[in-house]
Amino acid sequence: NRSFTDATARLDAGKSSDAIAAFTEHLRKYPNHAEAHAQAGVALQRTGESAAAVGSFRKALDLGIRSPAGVYNSLGTALMSLNRLTEAEAALKKAIVAAPDLAEAHNNLGACVGQQQRLPEALEHFKEALRLRPGYEDARRNLSHVEEVLND
């Protein structure tokens, strides 16, 4: 679909505000397009509209998006930015169930449980993220930080 392709191109070009407008227009015509809801959520999250992003990600999941792991991961990060850590943790765990090899979800779950002061658990998720993707710098930094805190 041309309107979806246009909206996605705007998102890929870093024009998140333009992408939001384009996805909104597309979704007026195709309200059950799960992937468009998911991509709109990404654009909303990039512009700091986390609450609206949560709604878009949930709508994509409710519509049965074919590959839910990335959407659950994005939902988890949006919820974390709203300090809704229990909900974020649940979403990130669903991402891992859907795709156990998704390093980003392990890293994000580590950050989420770390924010809840569950540092040994965070450590394990950062290690798993690095096992899955050895060059993953965010996970390496997070792991180093938690190790420093635990060793003090």
Short mmCIF file of N, CA and C in Angstrom, two decimals:
data_model
loop_
_atom_site.label_atom_id
_atom_site.label_comp_id
_atom_site.label_asym_id
_atom_site.label_seq_id
_atom_site.Cartn_x
_atom_site.Cartn_y
_atom_site.Cartn_z
N ASN A 1 0.84 -1.19 0.00
CA ASN A 1 0.00 0.00 0.00
C ASN A 1 0.88 1.24 0.00
N ARG A 2 0.55 2.17 -0.86
CA ARG A 2 1.38 3.35 -1.05
C ARG A 2 1.44 4.27 0.18
N SER A 3 0.31 4.46 0.87
CA SER A 3 0.31 5.36 2.03
C SER A 3 1.15 4.78 3.16
N PHE A 4 1.13 3.45 3.32
CA PHE A 4 1.96 2.80 4.34
C PHE A 4 3.43 2.91 3.97
N THR A 5 3.74 2.68 2.71
CA THR A 5 5.13 2.78 2.24
C THR A 5 5.66 4.19 2.45
N ASP A 6 4.85 5.18 2.15
CA ASP A 6 5.24 6.58 2.34
C ASP A 6 5.50 6.88 3.82
N ALA A 7 4.60 6.43 4.69
CA ALA A 7 4.76 6.67 6.13
C ALA A 7 6.02 6.00 6.65
N THR A 8 6.25 4.77 6.21
CA THR A 8 7.44 4.02 6.63
C THR A 8 8.72 4.71 6.15
N ALA A 9 8.70 5.22 4.92
CA ALA A 9 9.86 5.93 4.38
C ALA A 9 10.17 7.17 5.22
N ARG A 10 9.13 7.88 5.64
CA ARG A 10 9.34 9.06 6.48
C ARG A 10 9.96 8.66 7.82
N LEU A 11 9.47 7.56 8.39
CA LEU A 11 10.02 7.08 9.65
C LEU A 11 11.49 6.69 9.47
N ASP A 12 11.78 5.95 8.41
CA ASP A 12 13.15 5.51 8.14
C ASP A 12 14.09 6.69 7.90
N ALA A 13 13.55 7.79 7.38
CA ALA A 13 14.36 8.98 7.12
C ALA A 13 14.54 9.84 8.37
N GLY A 14 13.98 9.39 9.50
CA GLY A 14 14.12 10.14 10.74
C GLY A 14 13.13 11.27 10.89
N LYS A 15 12.12 11.31 10.03
CA LYS A 15 11.10 12.36 10.08
C LYS A 15 9.90 11.84 10.86
N SER A 16 10.09 11.68 12.17
CA SER A 16 9.08 11.02 13.00
C SER A 16 7.76 11.76 13.03
N SER A 17 7.79 13.09 13.13
CA SER A 17 6.54 13.86 13.16
C SER A 17 5.77 13.71 11.86
N ASP A 18 6.48 13.76 10.73
CA ASP A 18 5.84 13.55 9.43
C ASP A 18 5.29 12.13 9.34
N ALA A 19 6.04 11.17 9.88
CA ALA A 19 5.61 9.78 9.84
C ALA A 19 4.33 9.59 10.65
N ILE A 20 4.25 10.24 11.80
CA ILE A 20 3.03 10.13 12.62
C ILE A 20 1.82 10.60 11.82
N ALA A 21 1.96 11.74 11.17
CA ALA A 21 0.85 12.26 10.36
C ALA A 21 0.49 11.29 9.25
N ALA A 22 1.50 10.72 8.59
CA ALA A 22 1.25 9.79 7.49
C ALA A 22 0.61 8.48 7.98
N PHE A 23 1.10 7.96 9.11
CA PHE A 23 0.49 6.74 9.66
C PHE A 23 -0.95 7.02 10.11
N THR A 24 -1.19 8.18 10.69
CA THR A 24 -2.55 8.54 11.12
C THR A 24 -3.49 8.56 9.93
N GLU A 25 -3.05 9.16 8.85
CA GLU A 25 -3.87 9.20 7.62
C GLU A 25 -4.10 7.79 7.09
N HIS A 26 -3.05 7.00 7.04
CA HIS A 26 -3.17 5.61 6.56
C HIS A 26 -4.16 4.82 7.42
N LEU A 27 -4.08 5.00 8.74
CA LEU A 27 -4.93 4.23 9.65
C LEU A 27 -6.39 4.69 9.60
N ARG A 28 -6.64 5.89 9.11
CA ARG A 28 -8.04 6.31 8.89
C ARG A 28 -8.69 5.41 7.84
N LYS A 29 -7.91 5.06 6.82
CA LYS A 29 -8.42 4.22 5.73
C LYS A 29 -8.34 2.72 6.08
N TYR A 30 -7.31 2.36 6.83
CA TYR A 30 -7.06 0.95 7.12
C TYR A 30 -6.87 0.77 8.64
N PRO A 31 -7.94 0.89 9.41
CA PRO A 31 -7.81 0.90 10.87
C PRO A 31 -7.35 -0.42 11.49
N ASN A 32 -7.38 -1.50 10.71
CA ASN A 32 -6.98 -2.80 11.25
C ASN A 32 -5.61 -3.24 10.75
N HIS A 33 -4.81 -2.31 10.27
CA HIS A 33 -3.47 -2.63 9.77
C HIS A 33 -2.49 -2.64 10.96
N ALA A 34 -2.25 -3.84 11.48
CA ALA A 34 -1.46 -3.99 12.70
C ALA A 34 -0.05 -3.41 12.56
N GLU A 35 0.60 -3.67 11.45
CA GLU A 35 1.97 -3.17 11.26
C GLU A 35 2.01 -1.64 11.26
N ALA A 36 0.99 -1.00 10.72
CA ALA A 36 0.93 0.46 10.73
C ALA A 36 0.79 0.99 12.15
N HIS A 37 0.00 0.31 12.97
CA HIS A 37 -0.10 0.72 14.38
C HIS A 37 1.26 0.57 15.07
N ALA A 38 1.95 -0.53 14.80
CA ALA A 38 3.26 -0.75 15.42
C ALA A 38 4.26 0.33 15.00
N GLN A 39 4.30 0.63 13.70
CA GLN A 39 5.23 1.65 13.20
C GLN A 39 4.86 3.05 13.69
N ALA A 40 3.58 3.31 13.81
CA ALA A 40 3.15 4.59 14.39
C ALA A 40 3.63 4.69 15.83
N GLY A 41 3.58 3.58 16.55
CA GLY A 41 4.09 3.56 17.92
C GLY A 41 5.57 3.90 17.99
N VAL A 42 6.34 3.37 17.05
CA VAL A 42 7.78 3.69 17.00
C VAL A 42 7.97 5.19 16.79
N ALA A 43 7.22 5.75 15.84
CA ALA A 43 7.34 7.19 15.56
C ALA A 43 6.93 8.01 16.79
N LEU A 44 5.86 7.62 17.43
CA LEU A 44 5.41 8.34 18.64
C LEU A 44 6.45 8.26 19.75
N GLN A 45 7.03 7.09 19.94
CA GLN A 45 8.06 6.92 20.98
C GLN A 45 9.26 7.82 20.68
N ARG A 46 9.64 7.90 19.42
CA ARG A 46 10.79 8.73 19.04
C ARG A 46 10.56 10.20 19.30
N THR A 47 9.30 10.63 19.28
CA THR A 47 9.01 12.04 19.55
C THR A 47 8.67 12.28 21.02
N GLY A 48 8.85 11.26 21.85
CA GLY A 48 8.62 11.41 23.28
C GLY A 48 7.17 11.24 23.70
N GLU A 49 6.33 10.80 22.79
CA GLU A 49 4.91 10.60 23.10
C GLU A 49 4.69 9.15 23.55
N SER A 50 5.28 8.80 24.69
CA SER A 50 5.28 7.42 25.14
C SER A 50 3.89 6.87 25.43
N ALA A 51 3.03 7.67 26.03
CA ALA A 51 1.68 7.17 26.35
C ALA A 51 0.91 6.83 25.08
N ALA A 52 1.02 7.67 24.07
CA ALA A 52 0.36 7.39 22.79
C ALA A 52 1.01 6.18 22.12
N ALA A 53 2.33 6.06 22.25
CA ALA A 53 3.03 4.90 21.68
C ALA A 53 2.52 3.60 22.30
N VAL A 54 2.32 3.61 23.62
CA VAL A 54 1.79 2.42 24.30
C VAL A 54 0.46 2.01 23.67
N GLY A 55 -0.40 2.97 23.42
CA GLY A 55 -1.69 2.67 22.79
C GLY A 55 -1.53 2.06 21.41
N SER A 56 -0.61 2.59 20.63
CA SER A 56 -0.38 2.06 19.28
C SER A 56 0.19 0.65 19.33
N PHE A 57 1.15 0.42 20.22
CA PHE A 57 1.73 -0.92 20.33
C PHE A 57 0.67 -1.93 20.79
N ARG A 58 -0.15 -1.54 21.75
CA ARG A 58 -1.20 -2.46 22.24
C ARG A 58 -2.21 -2.76 21.13
N LYS A 59 -2.54 -1.75 20.34
CA LYS A 59 -3.49 -1.96 19.24
C LYS A 59 -2.90 -2.95 18.23
N ALA A 60 -1.63 -2.80 17.91
CA ALA A 60 -0.97 -3.72 16.98
C ALA A 60 -1.02 -5.16 17.53
N LEU A 61 -0.77 -5.30 18.81
CA LEU A 61 -0.81 -6.63 19.43
C LEU A 61 -2.24 -7.18 19.46
N ASP A 62 -3.20 -6.33 19.78
CA ASP A 62 -4.60 -6.75 19.81
C ASP A 62 -5.07 -7.22 18.43
N LEU A 63 -4.53 -6.60 17.39
CA LEU A 63 -4.90 -6.98 16.02
C LEU A 63 -4.16 -8.23 15.54
N GLY A 64 -3.27 -8.76 16.37
CA GLY A 64 -2.59 -10.00 16.04
C GLY A 64 -1.44 -9.84 15.07
N ILE A 65 -0.60 -8.84 15.29
CA ILE A 65 0.56 -8.63 14.42
C ILE A 65 1.35 -9.94 14.30
N ARG A 66 1.82 -10.22 13.09
CA ARG A 66 2.44 -11.52 12.82
C ARG A 66 3.72 -11.76 13.62
N SER A 67 4.53 -10.76 13.82
CA SER A 67 5.79 -10.91 14.57
C SER A 67 5.73 -10.03 15.82
N PRO A 68 5.19 -10.55 16.91
CA PRO A 68 4.93 -9.70 18.07
C PRO A 68 6.14 -9.37 18.94
N ALA A 69 7.25 -10.08 18.81
CA ALA A 69 8.36 -9.90 19.74
C ALA A 69 8.87 -8.47 19.76
N GLY A 70 9.12 -7.90 18.61
CA GLY A 70 9.62 -6.52 18.55
C GLY A 70 8.62 -5.52 19.10
N VAL A 71 7.34 -5.79 18.89
CA VAL A 71 6.30 -4.89 19.39
C VAL A 71 6.23 -4.97 20.91
N TYR A 72 6.31 -6.19 21.45
CA TYR A 72 6.35 -6.33 22.91
C TYR A 72 7.58 -5.63 23.49
N ASN A 73 8.72 -5.74 22.81
CA ASN A 73 9.93 -5.07 23.26
C ASN A 73 9.74 -3.56 23.25
N SER A 74 9.18 -3.03 22.16
CA SER A 74 8.93 -1.59 22.08
C SER A 74 7.91 -1.13 23.11
N LEU A 75 6.87 -1.94 23.32
CA LEU A 75 5.89 -1.63 24.36
C LEU A 75 6.58 -1.56 25.72
N GLY A 76 7.46 -2.50 25.99
CA GLY A 76 8.18 -2.51 27.26
C GLY A 76 9.01 -1.26 27.46
N THR A 77 9.72 -0.82 26.42
CA THR A 77 10.55 0.38 26.57
C THR A 77 9.69 1.62 26.74
N ALA A 78 8.55 1.67 26.04
CA ALA A 78 7.64 2.82 26.20
C ALA A 78 7.10 2.85 27.63
N LEU A 79 6.72 1.70 28.15
CA LEU A 79 6.21 1.64 29.52
C LEU A 79 7.30 2.00 30.53
N MET A 80 8.54 1.59 30.27
CA MET A 80 9.65 1.97 31.15
C MET A 80 9.81 3.48 31.19
N SER A 81 9.67 4.13 30.04
CA SER A 81 9.84 5.59 30.00
C SER A 81 8.74 6.30 30.77
N LEU A 82 7.63 5.61 30.98
CA LEU A 82 6.53 6.14 31.79
C LEU A 82 6.62 5.68 33.25
N ASN A 83 7.69 4.98 33.58
CA ASN A 83 7.93 4.43 34.93
C ASN A 83 6.85 3.43 35.35
N ARG A 84 6.29 2.74 34.38
CA ARG A 84 5.31 1.68 34.65
C ARG A 84 6.05 0.35 34.55
N LEU A 85 6.90 0.11 35.55
CA LEU A 85 7.88 -0.95 35.47
C LEU A 85 7.28 -2.35 35.53
N THR A 86 6.24 -2.55 36.29
CA THR A 86 5.62 -3.88 36.37
C THR A 86 5.04 -4.27 35.01
N GLU A 87 4.34 -3.32 34.37
CA GLU A 87 3.79 -3.58 33.04
C GLU A 87 4.90 -3.75 32.01
N ALA A 88 5.95 -2.95 32.14
CA ALA A 88 7.08 -3.06 31.22
C ALA A 88 7.73 -4.43 31.32
N GLU A 89 7.92 -4.88 32.55
CA GLU A 89 8.54 -6.20 32.76
C GLU A 89 7.70 -7.30 32.11
N ALA A 90 6.40 -7.24 32.27
CA ALA A 90 5.52 -8.24 31.67
C ALA A 90 5.63 -8.23 30.14
N ALA A 91 5.65 -7.04 29.55
CA ALA A 91 5.76 -6.93 28.09
C ALA A 91 7.10 -7.48 27.60
N LEU A 92 8.17 -7.15 28.32
CA LEU A 92 9.50 -7.61 27.90
C LEU A 92 9.63 -9.12 28.04
N LYS A 93 9.01 -9.68 29.06
CA LYS A 93 9.02 -11.15 29.19
C LYS A 93 8.26 -11.80 28.04
N LYS A 94 7.18 -11.18 27.59
CA LYS A 94 6.44 -11.69 26.44
C LYS A 94 7.29 -11.60 25.17
N ALA A 95 8.09 -10.54 25.05
CA ALA A 95 8.99 -10.42 23.90
C ALA A 95 9.97 -11.58 23.88
N ILE A 96 10.49 -11.93 25.04
CA ILE A 96 11.47 -13.02 25.13
C ILE A 96 10.82 -14.38 24.86
N VAL A 97 9.59 -14.56 25.33
CA VAL A 97 8.88 -15.81 25.01
C VAL A 97 8.68 -15.92 23.50
N ALA A 98 8.30 -14.82 22.86
CA ALA A 98 8.05 -14.82 21.41
C ALA A 98 9.34 -14.99 20.61
N ALA A 99 10.46 -14.46 21.13
CA ALA A 99 11.75 -14.55 20.42
C ALA A 99 12.87 -14.61 21.46
N PRO A 100 13.17 -15.82 21.94
CA PRO A 100 14.18 -15.97 23.00
C PRO A 100 15.57 -15.43 22.62
N ASP A 101 15.82 -15.28 21.33
CA ASP A 101 17.14 -14.80 20.88
C ASP A 101 17.18 -13.29 20.63
N LEU A 102 16.16 -12.57 21.08
CA LEU A 102 16.11 -11.11 20.87
C LEU A 102 16.95 -10.43 21.96
N ALA A 103 18.18 -10.12 21.61
CA ALA A 103 19.13 -9.55 22.58
C ALA A 103 18.61 -8.25 23.18
N GLU A 104 17.95 -7.42 22.37
CA GLU A 104 17.44 -6.14 22.86
C GLU A 104 16.44 -6.34 23.99
N ALA A 105 15.60 -7.36 23.87
CA ALA A 105 14.60 -7.60 24.92
C ALA A 105 15.28 -8.03 26.22
N HIS A 106 16.33 -8.84 26.12
CA HIS A 106 17.07 -9.23 27.33
C HIS A 106 17.73 -8.02 27.97
N ASN A 107 18.33 -7.17 27.14
CA ASN A 107 18.96 -5.96 27.66
C ASN A 107 17.93 -5.05 28.33
N ASN A 108 16.79 -4.86 27.66
CA ASN A 108 15.76 -3.99 28.22
C ASN A 108 15.15 -4.57 29.48
N LEU A 109 14.97 -5.89 29.52
CA LEU A 109 14.45 -6.52 30.74
C LEU A 109 15.47 -6.37 31.87
N GLY A 110 16.74 -6.48 31.55
CA GLY A 110 17.78 -6.24 32.56
C GLY A 110 17.69 -4.83 33.12
N ALA A 111 17.51 -3.86 32.24
CA ALA A 111 17.38 -2.47 32.69
C ALA A 111 16.13 -2.29 33.54
N CYS A 112 15.05 -2.93 33.14
CA CYS A 112 13.79 -2.80 33.86
C CYS A 112 13.89 -3.38 35.28
N VAL A 113 14.42 -4.59 35.40
CA VAL A 113 14.53 -5.18 36.74
C VAL A 113 15.61 -4.48 37.55
N GLY A 114 16.62 -3.95 36.86
CA GLY A 114 17.65 -3.17 37.55
C GLY A 114 17.07 -1.91 38.18
N GLN A 115 16.14 -1.27 37.47
CA GLN A 115 15.48 -0.09 38.02
C GLN A 115 14.64 -0.45 39.24
N GLN A 116 14.30 -1.72 39.35
CA GLN A 116 13.54 -2.19 40.51
C GLN A 116 14.48 -2.76 41.59
N GLN A 117 15.76 -2.46 41.45
CA GLN A 117 16.80 -2.87 42.41
C GLN A 117 16.99 -4.39 42.49
N ARG A 118 16.64 -5.11 41.44
CA ARG A 118 16.85 -6.55 41.37
C ARG A 118 18.11 -6.79 40.53
N LEU A 119 19.25 -6.39 41.11
CA LEU A 119 20.49 -6.34 40.35
C LEU A 119 21.03 -7.70 39.93
N PRO A 120 20.98 -8.74 40.77
CA PRO A 120 21.47 -10.04 40.29
C PRO A 120 20.68 -10.54 39.06
N GLU A 121 19.39 -10.30 39.07
CA GLU A 121 18.55 -10.68 37.93
C GLU A 121 18.91 -9.84 36.70
N ALA A 122 19.14 -8.55 36.91
CA ALA A 122 19.54 -7.68 35.81
C ALA A 122 20.84 -8.18 35.19
N LEU A 123 21.77 -8.55 36.04
CA LEU A 123 23.07 -9.05 35.59
C LEU A 123 22.90 -10.22 34.63
N GLU A 124 22.01 -11.15 34.97
CA GLU A 124 21.79 -12.33 34.13
C GLU A 124 21.22 -11.95 32.77
N HIS A 125 20.32 -10.99 32.74
CA HIS A 125 19.75 -10.57 31.45
C HIS A 125 20.78 -9.86 30.58
N PHE A 126 21.63 -9.04 31.19
CA PHE A 126 22.69 -8.38 30.40
C PHE A 126 23.67 -9.41 29.85
N LYS A 127 24.00 -10.41 30.66
CA LYS A 127 24.91 -11.48 30.20
C LYS A 127 24.28 -12.24 29.03
N GLU A 128 22.98 -12.51 29.13
CA GLU A 128 22.29 -13.22 28.05
C GLU A 128 22.26 -12.38 26.78
N ALA A 129 22.02 -11.08 26.91
CA ALA A 129 22.03 -10.20 25.74
C ALA A 129 23.39 -10.25 25.06
N LEU A 130 24.46 -10.25 25.85
CA LEU A 130 25.81 -10.30 25.29
C LEU A 130 26.14 -11.67 24.72
N ARG A 131 25.61 -12.72 25.31
CA ARG A 131 25.82 -14.06 24.74
C ARG A 131 25.17 -14.13 23.35
N LEU A 132 23.98 -13.54 23.24
CA LEU A 132 23.26 -13.56 21.97
C LEU A 132 23.89 -12.65 20.93
N ARG A 133 24.43 -11.52 21.39
CA ARG A 133 25.05 -10.55 20.48
C ARG A 133 26.30 -10.01 21.15
N PRO A 134 27.43 -10.67 20.94
CA PRO A 134 28.66 -10.33 21.67
C PRO A 134 29.12 -8.86 21.55
N GLY A 135 28.83 -8.18 20.49
CA GLY A 135 29.28 -6.80 20.33
C GLY A 135 28.28 -5.75 20.79
N TYR A 136 27.29 -6.15 21.56
CA TYR A 136 26.18 -5.26 21.94
C TYR A 136 26.65 -4.30 23.04
N GLU A 137 26.98 -3.07 22.63
CA GLU A 137 27.60 -2.11 23.55
C GLU A 137 26.67 -1.66 24.67
N ASP A 138 25.39 -1.44 24.40
CA ASP A 138 24.46 -1.04 25.47
C ASP A 138 24.44 -2.09 26.57
N ALA A 139 24.37 -3.36 26.18
CA ALA A 139 24.35 -4.44 27.16
C ALA A 139 25.67 -4.51 27.92
N ARG A 140 26.77 -4.30 27.21
CA ARG A 140 28.09 -4.33 27.86
C ARG A 140 28.20 -3.21 28.90
N ARG A 141 27.75 -2.00 28.54
CA ARG A 141 27.77 -0.87 29.49
C ARG A 141 26.87 -1.16 30.69
N ASN A 142 25.68 -1.67 30.42
CA ASN A 142 24.76 -1.98 31.51
C ASN A 142 25.33 -3.05 32.44
N LEU A 143 25.93 -4.08 31.86
CA LEU A 143 26.55 -5.14 32.65
C LEU A 143 27.67 -4.57 33.52
N SER A 144 28.53 -3.74 32.95
CA SER A 144 29.64 -3.15 33.70
C SER A 144 29.13 -2.30 34.87
N HIS A 145 28.08 -1.54 34.61
CA HIS A 145 27.51 -0.69 35.65
C HIS A 145 26.98 -1.54 36.82
N VAL A 146 26.22 -2.57 36.50
CA VAL A 146 25.65 -3.42 37.55
C VAL A 146 26.76 -4.15 38.31
N GLU A 147 27.77 -4.60 37.61
CA GLU A 147 28.90 -5.27 38.29
C GLU A 147 29.60 -4.32 39.26
N GLU A 148 29.78 -3.06 38.83
CA GLU A 148 30.39 -2.06 39.72
C GLU A 148 29.56 -1.86 40.98
N VAL A 149 28.25 -1.72 40.81
CA VAL A 149 27.35 -1.51 41.96
C VAL A 149 27.39 -2.70 42.89
N LEU A 150 27.36 -3.91 42.32
CA LEU A 150 27.35 -5.12 43.16
C LEU A 150 28.69 -5.34 43.86
N ASN A 151 29.78 -4.82 43.29
CA ASN A 151 31.10 -5.02 43.89
C ASN A 151 31.47 -3.94 44.91
N ASP A 152 30.63 -2.92 45.04
CA ASP A 152 30.92 -1.85 46.01
C ASP A 152 30.49 -2.26 47.41
#
